[in-house]
Amino acid sequence: MPSEVAASSKARSPLPSVDALLREPAIRGLVERFGHTAVVGCLRENLEQARAALRRDGEAHFALERFVAACVAAMDRAAERSLRPMFNLTGTVLHTNLGRAVLAEEAVAAATEAMRGPVNLEFDVAAGKRGERDEHVAGLICRLTGAEAATVVNNNAAAIFLVLNTLAAGREAIVSRGEQIEIGGAFRLPDIMARAGCRLREIGTTNRTHLRDYESAIGPDTGLLLKAHTSNYVVQGFVASVDGRELAALAKEKAVPFVEDLGSGTLVDLESYGLPHEPTAREAIAAGVDVVTFSGDKLLGGPQAGIIVGRRRYLAEINRNPLKRALRVDKVRLAALEATLRLYLDPDRLAARLPTLRLLCRPVAELRALAQSLLPALETAVGPAFAVSIVACRSQIGSGALPLEAMPSAALRIEPSAARASGSLVADLAAAFRRLAVPVIGRIEDGGLIFDLRCLEDADGFAAQLSRLRVTA
Ligand SMILES: *Cc1c(COP(=O)(O)O)cnc(C)c1O
């Protein structure tokens, strides 16, 4: 058939018409998959390019089969989803660039159901009248943190913004110089404060802030005291900061609200799972903090969200702020969050069901065994130009939690076998792994590509695509 199409249109132009192309079997297949409009658009674009090429090179270079193949490839490329699954073998469990927490199956099911049809998002089913969307999670959050009231917004940055704007607009927020935090992605506390309409009142020094620094800064202009969890760095040496309990007592005495940004925050005592201690929301509430904020998709292991807990009167003020409407979450995330929080009601099975905790708790022996089982297939896939070995490494929680603590883990390390291989060989290898159907993301360290296996749960899926690995230098 192709030759016929070419011959019939040869009289005027060597290029086939769009109509003639639409009769080609391969193009008809594209129409089935992507629809008439998209395919015609693609054909026109490719014909335009072919016309330009013909003007440049002369007739001899047009080949129908190659043209059709190019159209099919272009349509396939355009159809590839932009946001897609990855293998996170970076060793950072909560990797912000890779979407942070992986949700529990219970949360996935709840979110899917909420997406499929109407839900009682703001409807009180028993009373048959309007309800509050926060009601679906507020009770659970209060139960898990010991707080009087709770609300949920888009993320922790939004939570901090809303709290500052509600409680301290036009006034001062007192913050220690040791806690002037910047978190990746241009979240800087002083900038957020300016946008929230409050003035930053810095006290103390970078390494030392005392209770008397807070005391002497409090005055008629004070909107609130803010303590921020220095989640992504540590100041060591001659340091002093004021304990939450002491600050809470001072705030109470002076009748100013005391707010704490916990950052990652967690709802369980990580030490009981053999992990390093991270401040819990319950501890902050018990210490007397008036308002506490933390993320939903860090250690909590749920969807992106910012959780605000604390005293009823402050939460009521926060909920009355018109900005709350701009920062609220939708039914899908609320469904996922509620299902995630419910897992915490059964602590005995939490580490099995909540992926974040499950991954953090994986014993190193299990990871080493996994490395052993994957080693032969990986050796075959990378070929003789590379050597694969099993190495001990350290994973980290990520997203700012516990910056200095790292958990022992096991990794597969791939390095060029030749002692004097080109430096770009490892980069080419990493690129080849990123080109796989489900890209594999590791980290490059000391001239080798490291795959930390802590977050690899679908080992079969990982192994199944190894045969398609192509390293092109
Ligand atoms: C991560 C973090 C934030 C920002 O939280 P998002 O949920 O990403 O908006 C704010 N403060 C601290 C201390 C953090 O660690």
XYZ file of C-alpha atoms and ligand atoms in Angstrom:
488
model
C 0.000 0.000 0.000
C 2.602 2.613 0.831
C 4.003 2.678 -2.728
C 0.531 3.240 -4.159
C -0.088 6.268 -1.965
C 3.239 7.701 -2.972
C 2.578 7.135 -6.674
C -0.900 8.636 -6.740
C 0.186 11.922 -5.211
C 3.383 12.160 -7.197
C 1.873 14.288 -9.957
C 1.728 17.479 -7.857
C 3.888 16.852 -4.832
C 5.907 13.893 -3.639
C 4.197 14.275 -0.269
C 0.994 12.355 0.412
C -2.140 14.211 1.386
C -3.529 14.013 4.920
C -6.472 12.007 3.571
C -4.181 9.485 1.897
C -2.155 9.139 5.078
C -5.308 8.536 7.118
C -5.884 5.403 5.002
C -2.512 3.933 6.028
C -3.058 1.040 8.484
C -0.526 2.372 11.017
C -2.150 5.816 10.973
C -5.606 4.265 11.299
C -4.283 2.562 14.414
C -3.233 5.942 15.787
C -6.724 7.358 15.152
C -8.173 4.462 17.159
C -5.909 5.272 20.088
C -5.745 9.065 20.101
C -8.691 10.329 18.050
C -8.983 11.999 14.641
C -8.161 15.578 15.717
C -4.897 14.781 17.488
C -3.663 12.555 14.659
C -4.500 15.069 11.910
C -2.666 17.744 13.912
C 0.366 15.487 14.159
C 0.263 14.613 10.437
C 0.077 18.291 9.464
C 3.029 19.157 11.662
C 5.113 16.314 10.280
C 4.104 17.113 6.669
C 5.205 20.690 7.255
C 8.603 19.484 8.410
C 8.857 17.050 5.493
C 8.009 19.858 3.060
C 10.810 21.976 4.498
C 13.198 19.031 4.286
C 12.248 18.407 0.652
C 12.861 22.038 -0.265
C 16.283 21.696 1.317
C 17.328 18.222 0.118
C 15.257 17.413 -2.968
C 12.737 14.674 -3.581
C 14.941 11.657 -3.133
C 14.834 11.871 0.663
C 11.131 11.377 1.265
C 10.227 7.856 2.366
C 6.638 7.150 3.315
C 7.384 4.342 5.724
C 9.875 6.422 7.639
C 7.386 9.285 7.712
C 4.638 7.074 9.164
C 7.027 5.639 11.754
C 8.022 9.165 12.792
C 4.359 10.109 13.253
C 3.726 7.021 15.392
C 6.791 7.770 17.523
C 5.737 11.417 17.932
C 2.236 10.426 19.041
C 3.605 7.841 21.476
C 5.964 10.412 22.968
C 3.181 12.972 23.354
C 0.959 10.402 25.028
C 3.492 9.596 27.739
C 2.261 10.902 31.066
C 4.389 13.606 32.620
C 3.757 12.602 36.233
C 4.541 8.924 36.610
C 5.854 6.281 39.008
C 9.555 6.075 39.922
C 11.735 3.768 41.967
C 13.125 5.826 44.836
C 16.475 4.203 45.578
C 18.043 7.443 46.772
C 18.063 6.349 50.396
C 15.902 9.325 51.390
C 12.573 7.909 52.515
C 10.594 11.177 52.422
C 12.052 12.666 49.240
C 10.326 15.963 48.456
C 11.273 15.796 44.747
C 9.827 12.286 44.524
C 6.530 13.118 46.215
C 7.332 12.491 49.911
C 5.170 9.915 51.720
C 3.884 6.878 49.852
C 0.283 6.415 50.941
C -1.139 3.351 52.673
C -3.454 1.099 50.657
C -6.287 2.141 52.996
C -5.685 5.792 52.050
C -5.478 4.986 48.339
C -8.796 3.135 48.513
C -10.514 5.966 50.419
C -9.181 8.619 48.010
C -10.246 6.577 44.980
C -13.756 6.166 46.342
C -14.011 9.890 47.091
C -12.922 10.682 43.520
C -15.525 8.416 41.949
C -18.691 10.021 43.267
C -20.410 12.417 45.645
C -19.390 12.350 49.314
C -20.632 14.063 52.488
C -17.744 16.555 52.365
C -19.745 19.382 53.955
C -22.940 17.575 54.794
C -24.171 16.325 58.128
C -25.895 13.116 57.070
C -27.734 12.521 60.377
C -29.104 16.055 60.616
C -29.635 16.433 56.879
C -28.017 19.859 56.781
C -24.758 21.577 55.957
C -21.678 20.264 57.780
C -17.985 21.132 58.139
C -15.269 19.472 56.058
C -12.839 19.513 59.000
C -15.222 17.322 60.987
C -14.042 14.223 59.135
C -10.554 14.455 60.629
C -10.597 16.959 63.507
C -11.811 14.430 66.089
C -9.154 11.896 65.087
C -6.398 14.503 65.141
C -7.451 15.716 68.590
C -7.536 12.167 69.889
C -4.034 11.474 68.525
C -2.473 14.728 69.743
C -4.406 15.563 72.895
C -5.353 18.949 71.424
C -8.709 20.682 71.968
C -9.283 21.519 68.311
C -7.787 20.920 64.868
C -8.018 22.043 61.274
C -6.357 21.088 57.994
C -5.010 23.246 55.162
C -3.014 22.789 51.952
C 0.412 22.187 53.541
C 2.472 23.182 56.559
C 3.660 26.374 54.852
C -0.004 27.363 54.459
C -0.647 26.403 58.087
C 2.124 28.685 59.354
C 0.995 31.489 57.061
C -2.619 31.217 58.216
C -1.679 31.099 61.903
C 0.637 34.121 61.616
C -1.919 36.104 59.634
C -4.721 35.278 62.060
C -2.934 35.849 65.342
C -0.297 38.466 64.545
C -1.259 40.584 61.494
C -0.099 44.159 62.070
C 1.894 43.070 65.119
C 5.154 41.386 66.018
C 6.009 37.706 65.949
C 8.924 36.985 68.263
C 11.390 34.385 66.916
C 14.835 33.307 68.051
C 17.717 34.087 65.663
C 18.642 30.400 65.918
C 15.347 29.445 64.265
C 15.249 31.703 61.195
C 14.643 28.698 59.041
C 14.750 28.272 55.297
C 13.323 25.062 53.899
C 14.000 23.990 50.308
C 11.846 25.581 47.636
C 12.100 29.184 48.853
C 10.196 28.838 52.105
C 11.865 31.362 54.375
C 10.271 32.186 57.670
C 10.979 35.962 57.438
C 9.415 36.140 53.947
C 6.310 34.211 54.986
C 5.982 36.512 57.952
C 6.106 39.642 55.812
C 3.411 38.235 53.505
C 1.284 37.277 56.491
C 1.391 40.927 57.508
C 3.370 40.588 60.707
C 6.692 42.034 61.740
C 9.522 39.713 62.618
C 11.040 40.505 66.003
C 14.333 38.645 66.166
C 15.781 37.880 69.545
C 18.896 36.197 70.935
C 21.819 35.179 68.761
C 22.359 32.431 66.186
C 23.679 30.003 68.776
C 22.094 31.162 72.034
C 18.669 32.434 72.994
C 17.481 32.656 76.610
C 14.117 32.985 78.296
C 15.004 36.553 79.309
C 15.409 37.444 75.593
C 11.767 36.489 75.005
C 10.673 38.162 78.230
C 12.182 41.542 77.422
C 10.858 41.482 73.820
C 7.222 40.986 74.844
C 5.255 44.226 74.802
C 1.991 45.802 73.656
C 2.908 45.118 69.996
C 3.466 41.396 70.465
C 1.177 39.181 68.379
C 2.698 35.811 69.238
C 5.778 33.836 70.209
C 6.946 31.421 67.537
C 9.186 28.418 67.947
C 10.269 26.684 64.755
C 11.663 23.164 64.718
C 15.121 23.498 63.166
C 14.402 20.457 61.115
C 17.014 20.604 58.376
C 20.089 21.759 60.315
C 21.676 21.573 63.732
C 23.639 24.257 65.561
C 26.233 22.548 67.705
C 28.724 23.703 70.324
C 28.055 26.598 72.703
C 24.306 26.664 72.207
C 21.185 27.419 74.188
C 17.546 27.531 73.258
C 14.466 27.790 75.407
C 12.480 24.692 76.183
C 8.860 24.634 74.983
C 7.533 24.205 78.529
C 9.305 27.336 79.808
C 8.151 29.348 76.821
C 4.598 28.141 77.305
C 4.634 29.305 80.913
C 5.975 32.717 79.895
C 3.387 33.050 77.099
C 0.604 32.201 79.548
C 1.837 34.709 82.104
C 2.018 37.464 79.478
C -1.235 36.355 77.793
C 0.261 36.025 74.281
C -0.280 32.978 72.064
C 2.643 30.579 71.744
C 2.923 28.856 68.359
C 5.253 26.007 67.407
C 6.080 24.878 63.859
C 7.017 21.229 64.333
C 7.903 20.752 60.649
C 7.749 17.024 60.121
C 6.092 16.341 63.417
C 4.974 12.841 64.184
C 2.010 11.269 65.935
C 3.935 8.371 67.460
C 7.045 8.026 69.546
C 9.579 6.935 66.926
C 11.854 5.575 69.657
C 9.362 2.787 70.335
C 10.063 1.643 66.757
C 13.820 1.737 67.303
C 14.196 5.064 65.488
C 15.701 8.339 66.756
C 13.421 10.639 68.703
C 11.482 13.282 66.777
C 9.193 15.702 68.633
C 5.569 14.570 68.610
C 2.558 16.826 68.347
C 1.275 15.345 71.616
C 4.457 16.392 73.443
C 4.122 19.953 72.149
C 0.485 20.161 73.244
C 1.342 18.640 76.636
C 4.136 21.200 77.068
C 1.484 23.907 76.827
C 2.018 25.171 73.274
C -1.154 27.018 72.201
C -1.010 26.260 68.468
C 1.093 23.555 66.763
C 1.543 23.073 63.002
C 3.016 20.143 61.070
C 2.953 18.448 57.657
C 0.648 15.638 56.535
C 3.055 14.079 54.036
C 6.220 13.867 56.106
C 6.492 11.476 59.069
C 2.714 11.296 59.432
C 2.781 9.354 56.144
C -0.354 10.837 54.580
C -1.214 13.141 51.675
C 0.134 16.693 51.362
C -1.556 18.728 54.088
C -0.824 21.197 56.849
C -2.291 20.299 60.217
C -3.046 22.932 62.829
C -3.888 21.831 66.370
C -4.302 23.712 69.607
C -6.596 25.669 71.851
C -10.224 25.967 70.845
C -10.349 29.766 70.916
C -7.330 30.171 68.620
C -8.569 27.507 66.216
C -11.936 29.282 66.084
C -10.166 32.516 65.113
C -8.115 30.674 62.485
C -11.259 29.149 60.999
C -12.898 32.562 60.757
C -9.998 33.958 58.683
C -11.237 34.340 55.069
C -7.840 33.028 53.894
C -8.774 29.623 55.336
C -11.066 29.195 52.334
C -8.168 29.790 49.945
C -5.990 27.244 51.715
C -8.432 24.408 52.372
C -8.026 20.849 51.086
C -10.329 18.934 48.763
C -12.332 15.745 49.347
C -9.660 13.492 47.856
C -6.953 14.520 50.253
C -9.321 14.596 53.211
C -10.377 11.036 52.437
C -6.740 9.919 52.251
C -5.878 11.799 55.442
C -8.788 10.347 57.397
C -7.884 6.799 56.316
C -4.235 7.408 57.244
C -5.148 8.766 60.682
C -7.401 5.770 61.348
C -4.369 3.477 60.990
C -2.903 5.174 64.068
C -5.802 3.861 66.164
C -4.230 0.391 65.848
C -0.589 1.001 66.846
C 0.281 -2.713 66.799
C -0.220 -2.913 63.051
C 0.830 0.636 62.187
C 4.370 -0.278 61.108
C 2.995 -2.943 58.782
C 0.329 -0.769 57.167
C 1.823 2.719 57.010
C 4.484 2.688 54.251
C 6.554 5.549 55.732
C 6.968 3.761 59.060
C 7.312 0.353 57.406
C 10.186 1.604 55.234
C 11.887 3.382 58.134
C 11.709 0.214 60.245
C 12.998 -2.280 57.656
C 15.796 -4.293 59.267
C 19.172 -4.062 57.590
C 19.377 -7.882 57.355
C 16.264 -7.894 55.169
C 17.793 -5.206 52.931
C 21.052 -7.136 52.656
C 19.141 -10.282 51.642
C 17.265 -8.241 49.042
C 20.584 -6.952 47.681
C 21.867 -10.546 47.430
C 18.819 -11.642 45.471
C 19.049 -8.753 42.993
C 22.813 -8.861 42.460
C 22.969 -11.475 39.639
C 20.228 -9.834 37.532
C 21.838 -6.437 37.955
C 25.258 -7.792 36.951
C 23.777 -9.242 33.784
C 21.926 -6.021 32.986
C 24.894 -3.655 33.281
C 27.314 -6.020 31.506
C 31.060 -6.522 31.903
C 31.888 -2.803 31.691
C 30.612 -2.445 35.258
C 31.196 -4.182 38.569
C 28.325 -4.593 41.027
C 28.795 -5.039 44.756
C 26.762 -4.968 47.953
C 27.730 -2.161 50.302
C 26.596 -0.907 53.680
C 25.136 2.603 53.571
C 22.917 4.940 55.539
C 19.395 6.005 54.641
C 17.825 9.173 55.902
C 14.281 10.140 56.745
C 14.361 13.296 54.610
C 12.046 16.302 54.424
C 13.975 17.912 57.199
C 13.503 15.290 59.882
C 16.492 14.350 62.015
C 19.223 15.877 59.873
C 22.098 14.143 61.649
C 20.591 10.748 62.307
C 20.896 8.141 59.583
C 19.638 4.585 59.541
C 21.947 1.702 58.588
C 20.912 0.209 55.260
C 22.182 -1.925 52.381
C 22.820 -0.835 48.804
C 23.884 -2.142 45.427
C 26.863 -0.210 44.121
C 27.673 -0.158 40.410
C 31.023 1.197 39.220
C 33.070 0.970 36.020
C 35.238 -2.165 36.038
C 38.146 -0.486 34.283
C 40.340 1.336 36.767
C 40.657 4.352 34.466
C 37.164 4.539 33.024
C 35.836 7.843 31.772
C 34.263 9.961 34.470
C 31.044 10.307 32.503
C 30.451 6.553 32.393
C 28.649 6.552 35.739
C 26.519 9.511 34.642
C 25.610 7.589 31.451
C 24.677 4.599 33.594
C 22.472 6.724 35.858
C 20.808 8.211 32.745
C 20.128 4.701 31.378
C 18.348 3.759 34.616
C 16.302 6.956 34.345
C 15.228 5.995 30.792
C 13.556 2.760 31.958
C 9.746 2.555 31.830
C 9.708 3.134 35.595
C 12.810 5.294 36.080
C 15.189 4.169 38.828
C 16.682 7.025 40.836
C 19.801 6.384 42.885
C 22.659 8.592 43.965
C 26.189 8.988 42.641
C 28.901 8.673 45.266
C 32.684 8.273 44.925
C 32.546 7.331 41.256
C 29.779 4.748 41.664
C 25.998 4.591 41.337
C 24.388 3.636 44.655
C 20.955 2.049 44.920
C 19.860 2.111 48.567
C 17.270 -0.676 48.807
C 15.361 0.637 51.841
C 12.460 1.950 49.737
C 12.381 -0.903 47.215
C 9.272 -2.945 47.948
C 8.390 -4.007 44.392
C 11.576 -5.992 43.790
C 9.921 -8.056 41.016
C 8.922 -4.894 39.121
C 12.459 -3.584 39.485
C 14.047 -6.815 38.239
C 11.545 -7.282 35.396
C 12.628 -4.163 33.532
C 16.391 -4.664 33.964
C 16.650 -6.570 30.669
C 15.645 -3.356 28.849
C 18.552 -1.354 30.275
C 20.726 0.199 27.522
C 23.824 2.104 28.540
C 24.865 4.380 25.680
C 28.043 6.299 26.306
C 8.814 20.906 55.892
C 8.714 22.045 56.826
C 7.843 23.119 56.553
C 7.030 23.170 55.289
O 6.074 22.171 55.271
P 5.262 21.836 53.915
O 4.278 20.818 54.346
O 6.264 21.356 52.936
O 4.632 23.101 53.475
C 7.792 24.145 57.465
N 8.544 24.143 58.586
C 9.394 23.131 58.894
C 10.206 23.196 60.137
C 9.509 22.042 58.016
O 10.354 21.041 58.297
